[in-house]
């Protein structure tokens, strides 16, 4: 029996607060109780960055540093570089035959990503990334003889359709060829989605409004200062409505202890936006300080980053080999009669 975690992030740049509260905090909490595999999804990053491949290597490094700086421990968890696992490409290819085109065209997350822009042309690799994501997950989801195998996928709310889709692929595979895979379960974090400070729905790198985990204190202050507030509250003394204020939505998450006082001060007008933002930035910086310190220490030892990804991917490869062996066996692709004597 195993209790395993598989999750991942695209490596398209530095990570921001949205990744932290939406996923990473959740991962850290699970690290002690599960065998964890965290995927550096550089192949999936190609779905949007195939024309900017020059950024990928540094992004992989930065994501590794970000993960370690928030406290993930590469001794306990395996950091796995997606493009180094050839088995993923093979499993993806087999899965494509079990997927109907319509299922991808209807996928709400794909639709939202296309609608949000940033994707110049919808290429085939983009459309089928849920298939490769199903392979990412199920490569670690081979059912063993033991009863009670458990594969959890901790992700943000936006990824839920992909996990549903993955379960569907597993069911289809199992009924077509034989019971190889467990049905993985999504584990959605408590803070499902962090809006951005300009009032958008999701903190996006492309909009330049994200607060990165590696931003220095002054940059955090600046980004908070330029955040959008209730447009009817023009100066201190004006009553505001915290419920529509993007800055207040951050207070709820990062300054929870003072949230009632902030809300009532805003409503009465006693608390001005300048002071309110200053308090928020202070709290954010207090949370980010130890993360920045760890980042600094990790950057002093560049060889660690290399070792972490080599060892993590090696550990994953051992599991991948066993899964693919079982897959080829049930798919009758072993061709025993043609094997070398
Ligand atoms: N789609 C995820 C993201 O956008 C990254 C990812 C790739 C992933 N493979 C995964 C997440 C497998 C969970 C499981 O960040």
XYZ file of C-alpha atoms and ligand atoms in Angstrom:
356
model
C 0.000 0.000 0.000
C 1.242 3.469 -0.714
C 0.157 6.968 0.204
C 1.483 9.112 -2.535
C 1.234 12.715 -3.642
C 1.787 13.910 -7.173
C 1.507 17.511 -8.175
C 3.312 19.944 -10.402
C 3.806 23.443 -11.675
C 4.676 24.827 -15.059
C 8.138 26.280 -15.183
C 7.515 29.572 -16.911
C 9.120 31.954 -14.428
C 9.363 32.765 -10.759
C 6.548 31.752 -8.445
C 4.222 34.264 -6.781
C 1.956 34.521 -3.762
C -0.858 32.806 -5.659
C 1.264 29.658 -5.964
C 2.155 29.939 -2.306
C -1.297 30.145 -0.763
C -3.040 28.175 -3.515
C -0.703 25.193 -3.627
C 2.656 25.297 -1.881
C 1.357 25.686 1.677
C -0.810 22.679 1.032
C 2.144 20.666 -0.275
C 4.268 21.500 2.746
C 1.527 20.307 5.083
C 1.400 16.946 3.296
C 5.114 16.353 2.956
C 5.498 14.416 6.185
C 2.611 12.038 5.699
C 2.991 11.089 2.050
C 5.612 10.018 -0.417
C 5.684 13.174 -2.523
C 6.595 13.782 -6.141
C 6.560 17.358 -7.370
C 6.800 17.825 -11.088
C 8.700 20.660 -12.716
C 6.394 20.775 -15.722
C 8.745 22.100 -18.388
C 7.181 20.099 -21.208
C 3.758 21.456 -20.332
C 5.313 24.930 -20.251
C 5.963 24.501 -23.975
C 2.211 24.666 -24.565
C 2.501 28.419 -24.118
C 6.267 28.943 -24.291
C 7.306 26.894 -27.343
C 8.446 30.181 -28.913
C 10.323 31.353 -25.801
C 12.290 28.228 -24.934
C 15.245 30.332 -23.824
C 13.527 31.073 -20.509
C 12.905 27.460 -19.511
C 16.248 26.484 -18.003
C 16.337 29.465 -15.679
C 12.657 28.969 -14.848
C 13.309 25.385 -13.789
C 16.115 26.613 -11.521
C 13.960 29.393 -10.086
C 11.057 27.080 -9.348
C 13.381 24.656 -7.562
C 14.722 27.535 -5.471
C 11.199 28.820 -4.810
C 10.053 25.379 -3.667
C 12.994 24.975 -1.330
C 12.730 28.514 -0.022
C 9.135 28.053 1.120
C 10.278 24.983 3.027
C 9.758 21.960 0.807
C 12.461 19.468 1.638
C 14.056 17.663 -1.333
C 15.258 14.929 1.023
C 11.668 14.041 1.821
C 10.080 14.900 -1.520
C 11.262 14.226 -5.037
C 11.505 17.152 -7.412
C 11.030 15.642 -10.858
C 11.926 17.245 -14.182
C 9.149 16.330 -16.585
C 11.148 16.356 -19.817
C 13.700 13.950 -18.344
C 11.091 11.229 -17.914
C 10.753 9.680 -21.385
C 8.096 7.380 -19.958
C 5.735 10.347 -19.779
C 5.844 10.855 -23.528
C 5.132 7.194 -24.128
C 2.238 7.009 -21.685
C 0.757 10.209 -23.134
C 0.851 8.654 -26.590
C -1.043 5.540 -25.442
C -3.623 7.661 -23.633
C -4.411 9.750 -26.731
C -6.336 6.811 -28.196
C -8.665 6.704 -25.218
C -9.642 10.361 -25.438
C -12.297 11.874 -27.632
C -11.550 15.228 -29.195
C -14.825 16.637 -27.896
C -13.783 16.071 -24.297
C -10.871 18.448 -24.741
C -12.872 21.041 -26.637
C -15.332 21.150 -23.743
C -12.708 21.336 -20.971
C -13.562 24.483 -18.949
C -9.975 25.155 -17.854
C -8.674 25.030 -21.418
C -11.497 27.305 -22.518
C -10.740 29.797 -19.752
C -7.028 29.784 -20.568
C -7.736 30.412 -24.225
C -10.234 33.179 -23.404
C -7.798 34.849 -20.997
C -5.462 35.442 -23.936
C -1.730 34.910 -23.846
C -2.139 32.014 -26.248
C -1.490 33.266 -29.747
C -2.486 30.146 -31.614
C -4.132 27.126 -30.065
C -1.674 24.402 -30.987
C -2.275 20.678 -30.667
C 0.155 20.351 -27.772
C -1.822 22.925 -25.832
C -5.147 21.214 -26.552
C -3.836 17.890 -25.376
C -1.939 18.981 -22.313
C -4.679 17.483 -20.100
C -3.769 14.134 -21.674
C -0.114 14.556 -20.796
C -1.133 15.753 -17.336
C -3.134 12.548 -16.909
C 0.073 10.675 -17.781
C 2.023 12.809 -15.266
C -0.353 11.685 -12.562
C -1.009 8.068 -13.512
C 2.646 7.255 -14.057
C 2.722 7.349 -10.242
C -0.613 5.612 -9.864
C 0.025 1.972 -10.678
C -2.098 -0.215 -8.463
C 0.046 -2.558 -6.444
C -1.045 -5.930 -5.074
C -1.763 -4.293 -1.746
C -5.207 -2.947 -1.032
C -5.674 0.735 -0.269
C -3.228 2.477 -2.581
C -3.881 6.152 -2.451
C -2.778 8.872 -4.874
C -3.638 12.449 -3.971
C -3.222 15.413 -6.291
C -3.129 18.681 -4.340
C -3.913 21.520 -6.738
C -5.774 24.789 -7.052
C -9.447 24.893 -7.961
C -8.677 25.661 -11.617
C -7.077 22.230 -12.007
C -10.110 20.273 -10.837
C -11.399 19.507 -14.359
C -7.992 18.063 -15.241
C -8.128 15.663 -12.313
C -11.651 14.602 -13.279
C -10.399 14.067 -16.802
C -7.480 12.024 -15.489
C -9.808 9.768 -13.515
C -11.793 9.255 -16.668
C -8.688 8.224 -18.586
C -7.770 5.794 -15.784
C -11.243 4.246 -15.846
C -11.179 3.847 -19.596
C -7.727 2.345 -19.573
C -8.616 -0.081 -16.814
C -11.778 -1.266 -18.499
C -10.173 -1.544 -21.940
C -6.929 -3.279 -20.981
C -6.966 -4.273 -17.320
C -6.798 -2.800 -13.873
C -3.453 -1.005 -13.861
C -4.309 2.370 -12.362
C -5.782 3.711 -9.142
C -8.236 6.570 -9.413
C -6.354 9.623 -8.158
C -8.111 12.158 -5.979
C -7.932 15.932 -6.148
C -7.163 17.771 -2.962
C -8.153 21.396 -3.380
C -6.398 23.938 -1.137
C -8.207 26.142 1.354
C -7.388 29.298 -0.546
C -8.480 28.171 -3.964
C -7.701 31.223 -5.995
C -5.892 34.432 -5.216
C -7.102 37.364 -7.268
C -4.625 40.025 -8.253
C -4.296 43.436 -6.647
C -5.653 45.197 -9.696
C -8.987 43.411 -9.343
C -8.385 40.631 -11.882
C -9.540 37.128 -11.130
C -6.218 35.340 -11.025
C -2.770 36.515 -10.143
C -1.108 36.304 -13.516
C 2.502 36.754 -14.441
C 1.569 38.095 -17.836
C -0.167 41.104 -16.294
C 2.918 42.009 -14.295
C 0.877 42.371 -11.118
C 2.042 39.281 -9.280
C 3.967 39.545 -6.051
C 6.807 37.095 -6.459
C 8.176 35.094 -3.553
C 11.579 36.510 -4.476
C 10.516 40.181 -4.632
C 12.524 42.408 -2.285
C 10.570 44.280 0.453
C 10.525 47.570 -1.428
C 9.047 45.960 -4.526
C 6.324 44.375 -2.383
C 5.498 47.821 -0.963
C 5.337 49.306 -4.464
C 3.103 46.565 -5.837
C 0.704 46.835 -2.903
C 0.732 50.630 -3.138
C -0.399 50.454 -6.780
C -3.173 47.989 -5.885
C -6.788 48.864 -6.690
C -9.253 49.759 -3.884
C -12.934 50.720 -3.756
C -13.145 53.500 -6.403
C -15.711 55.427 -4.300
C -13.269 55.784 -1.434
C -11.153 58.634 -2.689
C -9.540 59.873 0.517
C -9.293 59.012 4.174
C -12.631 59.756 5.829
C -14.669 58.462 2.884
C -16.514 55.265 3.804
C -15.396 52.296 1.731
C -16.720 48.856 0.909
C -14.129 46.201 1.773
C -16.184 43.492 0.070
C -15.336 44.843 -3.378
C -11.756 45.847 -2.560
C -8.963 43.671 -3.992
C -6.573 44.899 -1.293
C -8.997 43.766 1.408
C -9.165 40.294 -0.132
C -5.450 40.073 0.650
C -5.996 41.208 4.220
C -8.317 38.258 4.698
C -5.569 35.852 3.751
C -2.380 37.497 4.962
C -3.547 39.640 7.869
C -6.357 37.543 9.221
C -5.855 38.664 12.848
C -6.667 42.284 12.064
C -9.346 41.689 9.507
C -12.404 42.848 11.487
C -10.693 46.038 12.557
C -9.624 46.689 8.964
C -13.147 46.132 7.666
C -14.795 48.398 10.212
C -12.120 51.091 9.791
C -12.646 51.015 6.044
C -16.423 51.192 6.366
C -16.388 54.092 8.819
C -13.716 55.935 6.887
C -11.343 56.092 9.862
C -8.860 53.877 8.061
C -7.458 55.351 4.851
C -6.259 53.266 1.914
C -2.656 54.397 2.267
C -2.404 53.140 5.842
C -4.396 50.024 5.032
C -1.970 49.152 2.237
C 1.025 49.886 4.428
C -0.216 47.386 6.995
C -0.808 44.751 4.359
C 2.636 45.200 2.817
C 4.169 44.914 6.270
C 2.416 41.600 6.885
C 3.376 40.287 3.476
C 6.980 41.199 4.069
C 6.935 39.530 7.484
C 5.733 36.337 5.814
C 8.230 36.649 2.968
C 11.290 37.489 5.081
C 12.185 33.922 6.092
C 11.465 32.755 2.539
C 13.860 35.369 1.168
C 16.490 34.359 3.724
C 16.328 30.727 2.696
C 16.484 31.697 -0.968
C 19.641 33.631 -0.259
C 21.240 30.606 1.414
C 20.243 28.250 -1.423
C 21.636 30.604 -4.057
C 25.027 30.332 -2.345
C 25.159 26.619 -3.240
C 24.234 26.222 -6.904
C 25.293 22.549 -6.984
C 22.447 21.679 -4.602
C 19.910 22.676 -7.229
C 21.430 20.288 -9.738
C 21.635 17.410 -7.272
C 18.068 17.885 -6.136
C 16.643 17.532 -9.624
C 18.926 14.670 -10.657
C 18.114 12.590 -7.581
C 14.436 13.457 -7.577
C 14.037 12.460 -11.231
C 16.005 9.239 -10.639
C 13.603 8.220 -7.886
C 10.656 8.906 -10.180
C 12.273 6.947 -13.018
C 12.335 3.770 -10.971
C 8.583 3.995 -10.439
C 7.998 5.025 -14.052
C 9.763 1.904 -15.306
C 7.498 -0.375 -13.297
C 4.348 1.420 -14.413
C 5.296 1.278 -18.082
C 6.137 -2.380 -17.801
C 2.642 -3.067 -16.483
C 1.092 -0.833 -19.154
C 2.853 -2.564 -22.054
C 2.007 -5.946 -20.604
C -1.742 -5.376 -20.376
C -1.792 -3.588 -23.736
C -0.219 -6.668 -25.335
C 2.687 -4.569 -26.528
C 5.377 -6.749 -25.075
C 5.523 -9.020 -28.140
C 7.121 -11.817 -26.187
C 7.594 -13.917 -29.320
C 9.795 -11.217 -30.841
C 11.994 -10.672 -27.846
C 15.734 -11.256 -27.995
C 16.446 -14.778 -26.776
N -1.203 22.217 -14.922
C -0.407 22.531 -13.782
C -0.184 24.058 -13.780
O -0.719 24.746 -14.567
C 0.943 21.864 -13.780
C 0.936 20.368 -13.810
C 1.540 19.598 -14.751
C 0.328 19.482 -12.887
N 1.382 18.293 -14.489
C 0.640 18.173 -13.335
C -0.429 19.649 -11.728
C 0.171 17.047 -12.666
C -0.894 18.517 -11.045
C -0.592 17.219 -11.533
O 0.574 24.563 -12.973
